[in-house]
Every structure is written in structure tokens, then in C-alpha cells.
Steps between C-alpha positions, in 0.01 A plus 500: 500500500403231744121502471232513233360807671828693464538377141152632413570835664836524323338434161225755562755759604718432195203529262419845635866605488542403135172666400618824657837478321342445157234766548766753596700419185772304674644158418493195728848361553572134562594451862452276800282650771490442875153505659480644850171374655528750785420802283416310179783664309722335243846659477725378217775248581690463173453591135494256208640607165344223292203267535755221462628589847182363649543153355668197650805419290727194489784522750821481293705364790278197552573187297185351341395181679383216281460183711504164329150397390542159667575670833197726463271203440654310789442788740148551365424134569621534860271792578195418717150589388435872514244609763241578235538154347467333841188699582336405169587133550364482856198715413368215285466296820404747773401829334702811430471675836613196701775422248631856527502473880693172492763633262552844655531346848746234387263216591466373143806278555318332788177481300675308222641248748165401656270247336123496533211735429664816370253745649516336843881502495502867398253579778727340762803693376321834466323480836622252762864499390506875435361557849809343657727771360754236391728608215420273201865508396600336830268203455596157368231466233503118501449478877225760496333312216488182711340697781235672287413183310430323834310795652173306528670257739634773731294688762445856390688663787792261458507569127526872571790435736672282241466771235652751743796268553552432129758777469721353771834350397470124464119503502360155428137427422547139611536613859141622481368201310699194601524265795704547817261760635497604864156408631568490873306785660732518798799542270338788310327676789811661646599628156153646443516672840840644412385638165189658655713659772739643238218659299269679748380759246387234254330310783308812599403567137378142455289521812375834373350334194787456253467124479704491179807528723459134582697428184781720630527296822482172310779622275719580801448151642573339166821698466618399844428133430628516139152411377471179702221612734163345427288789374176378656662464843658846466168655395313340790763609751505855375123537493477368854770732635376804311147481638 
């Protein structure tokens, strides 16, 4: 039986069947039944001579396995925290619901790597980072931590673009935070024009009121420049061209 509904119907049907057998003076034999949900019948499959036949018994052909206690303890020590343990630990800092979301989504590893206010960090991971669709398993936790910890120094749209790029191979937070930035408008303008031309649907959506797409365009520019474009210059260029 592959559903609780069928199991309930099978039990009800078997109760009535056995009542009828006893009331008619018959005897209920031990047997395995098959429940047919189509007509709610239960034809017999095989009989059982003894109640013992229903029990799980040791398999005589299998050799008992008794691993060395030292090995067992070693393996136990190498096991990571169980999900329930991780949720309880994080819940002390951010509440149960948020902790459960972090653990079940695989973002708890990233949460542990980032310093700072625990609720703010969780909020970034559960909202801004989650909105990028980046697989947490593909992210270098240390690099993402550097980015999130410096989020107050990064323009919002550029921060969104950096989060979106965090799953890329070789992602480096320093490229979004350090020196060596491209600040020359003329050098960035042609790249901005190219990216807008390659994404006409997003341009139309932005002009239609979806201003949150600015982060998408910033992220594309940052990818093309390996994070060296000055975010303020990129933002200003994009806003001007998207008017």
C-alpha cells in the first residue's frame, strides 16, 4: 500500500472480513493480503503457517559485523553536526525559523564563516544572497565572508552584483573592495552599451518599473571587468543610459 488512504481502506475492509468469518463460525487463517484500490478488494497472496513467519530473523549466511570500538569512535568524531543540532545551535542567535532556513538551504556553512551581527548576516543570506539563485555549495565561504562583512562600504546595487558573482570560479572579494579600479567613464561606457544591447528584455523591464534590475546590469559589468569597475561610475552610467 502506497498511501495512508489505501492503508485505512484496507484495514477497514479486513475488519469487516474477519467479523463476517467469525460470525459465520469460520476461522481466520494467517496470510498476506494484497489490497486492490480499484475495487477495494484484498485477495490473498500467500499463507503463513506460524506467527513466527512474520518476524524478521537473523540471516544465517551473513557474518556478524563487530567493528573495533576505536574505529567506531574515530568515525563518530569525524561526523559533522546533525541538521537538528545545527538548527538548535544557530537558533540561539537568530531564532528557530531563520536557523531552519539557513540549515535546510545549505547556507549555514556561509553563516558560520561571516563575522558581525548574527541577525544582519542571516538576513543578507536569506534574502539578498538567496535572491541571486547562487548555489551555496559553489561559493568560497571565506571570500563571501569578506564581501558581506564590508557590505556597508559597497553601493547597494554593486553589492547585489557581487553576491550574484560569488558562485563563479575564482571569485575574489578583493576585486570588489580593493584598489586598481576602473574609474574612467570612457573606458566603461562602451562596455555598458554592449551589456544593455545584449539584454533588451531586462532593459525594457527596468524602464517598465523594475528598477531592481539595476543590480543585474551592475553585476554584468563587474563580471566583464573582473570586479575592477568603480561601482559608483557604473551606477551613474547605467542610470543615465536607462532613462
